[in-house]
PDB file of C-alpha atoms in Angstrom:
ATOM      1  CA  MET A  10      59.137  27.683  -1.182  1.00  0.00           C
ATOM      2  CA  GLU A  11      56.905  24.695  -1.885  1.00  0.00           C
ATOM      3  CA  THR A  12      53.464  24.373  -0.327  1.00  0.00           C
ATOM      4  CA  ASN A  13      52.283  20.939   0.693  1.00  0.00           C
ATOM      5  CA  PHE A  14      48.538  20.354   0.797  1.00  0.00           C
ATOM      6  CA  SER A  15      47.035  17.177   2.196  1.00  0.00           C
ATOM      7  CA  THR A  16      43.518  16.054   2.980  1.00  0.00           C
ATOM      8  CA  PRO A  17      42.507  13.708   5.758  1.00  0.00           C
ATOM      9  CA  LEU A  18      41.497  10.200   4.698  1.00  0.00           C
ATOM     10  CA  ASN A  19      38.055  10.434   6.262  1.00  0.00           C
ATOM     11  CA  GLU A  20      36.928  13.436   4.196  1.00  0.00           C
ATOM     12  CA  TYR A  21      35.067  12.738   1.007  1.00  0.00           C
ATOM     13  CA  GLU A  22      32.924  14.624  -1.389  1.00  0.00           C
ATOM     14  CA  GLU A  23      29.354  13.397  -1.551  1.00  0.00           C
ATOM     15  CA  VAL A  24      28.283  12.856  -5.118  1.00  0.00           C
ATOM     16  CA  SER A  25      24.659  12.274  -6.069  1.00  0.00           C
ATOM     17  CA  TYR A  26      24.216   9.618  -8.714  1.00  0.00           C
ATOM     18  CA  GLU A  27      20.458  10.025  -9.025  1.00  0.00           C
ATOM     19  CA  SER A  28      19.369  10.619 -12.573  1.00  0.00           C
ATOM     20  CA  ALA A  29      16.012  11.924 -13.736  1.00  0.00           C
ATOM     21  CA  GLY A  30      14.915   8.396 -14.657  1.00  0.00           C
ATOM     22  CA  TYR A  31      15.768   7.115 -11.195  1.00  0.00           C
ATOM     23  CA  THR A  32      13.783   9.924  -9.579  1.00  0.00           C
ATOM     24  CA  VAL A  33      10.740   9.082 -11.718  1.00  0.00           C
ATOM     25  CA  LEU A  34      11.047   5.413 -10.767  1.00  0.00           C
ATOM     26  CA  ARG A  35      11.095   6.421  -7.102  1.00  0.00           C
ATOM     27  CA  ILE A  36       8.122   8.790  -7.259  1.00  0.00           C
ATOM     28  CA  LEU A  37       5.849   6.914  -9.697  1.00  0.00           C
ATOM     29  CA  PRO A  38       5.003   4.022  -7.314  1.00  0.00           C
ATOM     30  CA  LEU A  39       4.163   6.528  -4.584  1.00  0.00           C
ATOM     31  CA  VAL A  40       1.771   8.368  -6.897  1.00  0.00           C
ATOM     32  CA  VAL A  41       0.164   5.116  -8.095  1.00  0.00           C
ATOM     33  CA  LEU A  42      -0.298   3.882  -4.521  1.00  0.00           C
ATOM     34  CA  GLY A  43      -1.718   7.257  -3.483  1.00  0.00           C
ATOM     35  CA  VAL A  44      -4.270   7.217  -6.303  1.00  0.00           C
ATOM     36  CA  THR A  45      -5.075   3.575  -5.484  1.00  0.00           C
ATOM     37  CA  PHE A  46      -5.660   4.539  -1.854  1.00  0.00           C
ATOM     38  CA  VAL A  47      -8.043   7.386  -2.717  1.00  0.00           C
ATOM     39  CA  LEU A  48     -10.000   5.409  -5.315  1.00  0.00           C
ATOM     40  CA  GLY A  49     -10.033   2.286  -3.128  1.00  0.00           C
ATOM     41  CA  VAL A  50     -11.397   4.104  -0.098  1.00  0.00           C
ATOM     42  CA  LEU A  51     -14.039   5.954  -2.125  1.00  0.00           C
ATOM     43  CA  GLY A  52     -15.059   2.980  -4.278  1.00  0.00           C
ATOM     44  CA  ASN A  53     -15.141   0.377  -1.529  1.00  0.00           C
ATOM     45  CA  GLY A  54     -16.833   2.819   0.828  1.00  0.00           C
ATOM     46  CA  LEU A  55     -19.561   3.329  -1.765  1.00  0.00           C
ATOM     47  CA  VAL A  56     -19.967  -0.438  -2.248  1.00  0.00           C
ATOM     48  CA  ILE A  57     -20.125  -0.956   1.534  1.00  0.00           C
ATOM     49  CA  TRP A  58     -22.786   1.737   1.842  1.00  0.00           C
ATOM     50  CA  VAL A  59     -24.882   0.436  -1.068  1.00  0.00           C
ATOM     51  CA  ALA A  60     -24.518  -3.295  -0.327  1.00  0.00           C
ATOM     52  CA  GLY A  61     -24.815  -2.841   3.413  1.00  0.00           C
ATOM     53  CA  PHE A  62     -27.678  -0.380   3.668  1.00  0.00           C
ATOM     54  CA  ARG A  63     -29.527  -0.060   0.357  1.00  0.00           C
ATOM     55  CA  MET A  64     -29.752  -3.583  -1.111  1.00  0.00           C
ATOM     56  CA  THR A  65     -31.694  -6.621   0.019  1.00  0.00           C
ATOM     57  CA  ARG A  66     -29.721  -9.264   1.892  1.00  0.00           C
ATOM     58  CA  THR A  67     -28.901 -12.097  -0.491  1.00  0.00           C
ATOM     59  CA  VAL A  68     -25.925 -14.452  -0.531  1.00  0.00           C
ATOM     60  CA  THR A  69     -24.365 -12.555  -3.429  1.00  0.00           C
ATOM     61  CA  THR A  70     -24.871  -9.173  -1.760  1.00  0.00           C
ATOM     62  CA  ILE A  71     -23.291 -10.408   1.476  1.00  0.00           C
ATOM     63  CA  CYS A  72     -20.328 -11.774  -0.487  1.00  0.00           C
ATOM     64  CA  TYR A  73     -19.862  -8.464  -2.290  1.00  0.00           C
ATOM     65  CA  LEU A  74     -20.118  -6.627   1.020  1.00  0.00           C
ATOM     66  CA  ASN A  75     -17.479  -8.876   2.603  1.00  0.00           C
ATOM     67  CA  LEU A  76     -15.219  -8.473  -0.424  1.00  0.00           C
ATOM     68  CA  ALA A  77     -15.569  -4.693  -0.229  1.00  0.00           C
ATOM     69  CA  LEU A  78     -14.771  -4.795   3.504  1.00  0.00           C
ATOM     70  CA  ALA A  79     -11.646  -6.874   2.846  1.00  0.00           C
ATOM     71  CA  ASP A  80     -10.520  -4.513   0.086  1.00  0.00           C
ATOM     72  CA  PHE A  81     -11.309  -1.463   2.219  1.00  0.00           C
ATOM     73  CA  SER A  82      -9.194  -2.748   5.091  1.00  0.00           C
ATOM     74  CA  PHE A  83      -6.368  -3.463   2.637  1.00  0.00           C
ATOM     75  CA  THR A  84      -6.510   0.070   1.272  1.00  0.00           C
ATOM     76  CA  ALA A  85      -6.360   1.338   4.860  1.00  0.00           C
ATOM     77  CA  THR A  86      -2.836  -0.138   5.072  1.00  0.00           C
ATOM     78  CA  LEU A  87      -1.583   1.670   1.961  1.00  0.00           C
ATOM     79  CA  PRO A  88      -0.621   4.969   3.670  1.00  0.00           C
ATOM     80  CA  PHE A  89       1.788   3.055   5.920  1.00  0.00           C
ATOM     81  CA  LEU A  90       3.402   1.407   2.903  1.00  0.00           C
ATOM     82  CA  ILE A  91       3.586   4.740   1.067  1.00  0.00           C
ATOM     83  CA  VAL A  92       5.393   6.376   3.990  1.00  0.00           C
ATOM     84  CA  SER A  93       7.778   3.429   4.235  1.00  0.00           C
ATOM     85  CA  MET A  94       8.597   3.629   0.524  1.00  0.00           C
ATOM     86  CA  ALA A  95       9.037   7.405   0.693  1.00  0.00           C
ATOM     87  CA  MET A  96      11.525   7.004   3.547  1.00  0.00           C
ATOM     88  CA  GLY A  97      13.718   4.609   1.563  1.00  0.00           C
ATOM     89  CA  GLU A  98      12.203   1.322   2.788  1.00  0.00           C
ATOM     90  CA  LYS A  99      12.622   2.258   6.452  1.00  0.00           C
ATOM     91  CA  TRP A 100       9.750   1.485   8.828  1.00  0.00           C
ATOM     92  CA  PRO A 101       9.138   4.378  11.255  1.00  0.00           C
ATOM     93  CA  PHE A 102       6.026   2.952  12.947  1.00  0.00           C
ATOM     94  CA  GLY A 103       7.567   0.380  15.275  1.00  0.00           C
ATOM     95  CA  TRP A 104       7.691  -3.375  15.537  1.00  0.00           C
ATOM     96  CA  PHE A 105       4.047  -4.017  16.482  1.00  0.00           C
ATOM     97  CA  LEU A 106       2.531  -2.005  13.641  1.00  0.00           C
ATOM     98  CA  CYS A 107       4.949  -3.631  11.185  1.00  0.00           C
ATOM     99  CA  LYS A 108       3.700  -7.093  12.131  1.00  0.00           C
ATOM    100  CA  LEU A 109       0.058  -5.969  12.271  1.00  0.00           C
ATOM    101  CA  ILE A 110       0.090  -4.347   8.819  1.00  0.00           C
ATOM    102  CA  HIS A 111       1.641  -7.416   7.201  1.00  0.00           C
ATOM    103  CA  ILE A 112      -0.849  -9.726   8.932  1.00  0.00           C
ATOM    104  CA  VAL A 113      -3.772  -7.556   7.761  1.00  0.00           C
ATOM    105  CA  VAL A 114      -2.441  -7.581   4.181  1.00  0.00           C
ATOM    106  CA  ASP A 115      -2.032 -11.384   4.211  1.00  0.00           C
ATOM    107  CA  ILE A 116      -5.474 -12.025   5.725  1.00  0.00           C
ATOM    108  CA  ASN A 117      -7.097  -9.706   3.176  1.00  0.00           C
ATOM    109  CA  LEU A 118      -5.268 -11.421   0.328  1.00  0.00           C
ATOM    110  CA  PHE A 119      -6.570 -14.849   1.294  1.00  0.00           C
ATOM    111  CA  GLY A 120     -10.008 -13.523   2.222  1.00  0.00           C
ATOM    112  CA  SER A 121     -10.405 -11.782  -1.132  1.00  0.00           C
ATOM    113  CA  VAL A 122      -9.277 -14.841  -3.087  1.00  0.00           C
ATOM    114  CA  PHE A 123     -11.631 -17.169  -1.219  1.00  0.00           C
ATOM    115  CA  LEU A 124     -14.556 -14.735  -1.511  1.00  0.00           C
ATOM    116  CA  ILE A 125     -14.032 -14.397  -5.266  1.00  0.00           C
ATOM    117  CA  GLY A 126     -13.875 -18.189  -5.504  1.00  0.00           C
ATOM    118  CA  PHE A 127     -17.077 -18.521  -3.476  1.00  0.00           C
ATOM    119  CA  ILE A 128     -18.849 -15.940  -5.640  1.00  0.00           C
ATOM    120  CA  ALA A 129     -17.797 -17.890  -8.740  1.00  0.00           C
ATOM    121  CA  LEU A 130     -19.074 -21.151  -7.256  1.00  0.00           C
ATOM    122  CA  ASP A 131     -22.327 -19.512  -6.165  1.00  0.00           C
ATOM    123  CA  ARG A 132     -22.982 -18.220  -9.676  1.00  0.00           C
ATOM    124  CA  CYS A 133     -22.517 -21.669 -11.288  1.00  0.00           C
TER     125      CYS A 133
END
């Protein structure tokens, strides 16, 4: 007697195509952003403390303080981006925080560029 085996069309075997190189390329940016976050918070926090409380108020000192504040607020957004990247580019924090984080990043980008330009002009 013959036995007839059949499988339903909606069953499939899940195959993982992730190689070791792909895994490294997924984890490496997370590690780099994590290290950047830690060093950015510590370094900019130190600059804010020194320029804000220990140095005399000059135009250059105020510019460095503002640049450190802009960079510090940018590094404060990095944990949100790290979580988003770790979850496969999905945003778990809601619509409002998505818009707010991107606005903060854009404002800090332009603020940092203009402050560096002003510092360069001030030193001429």
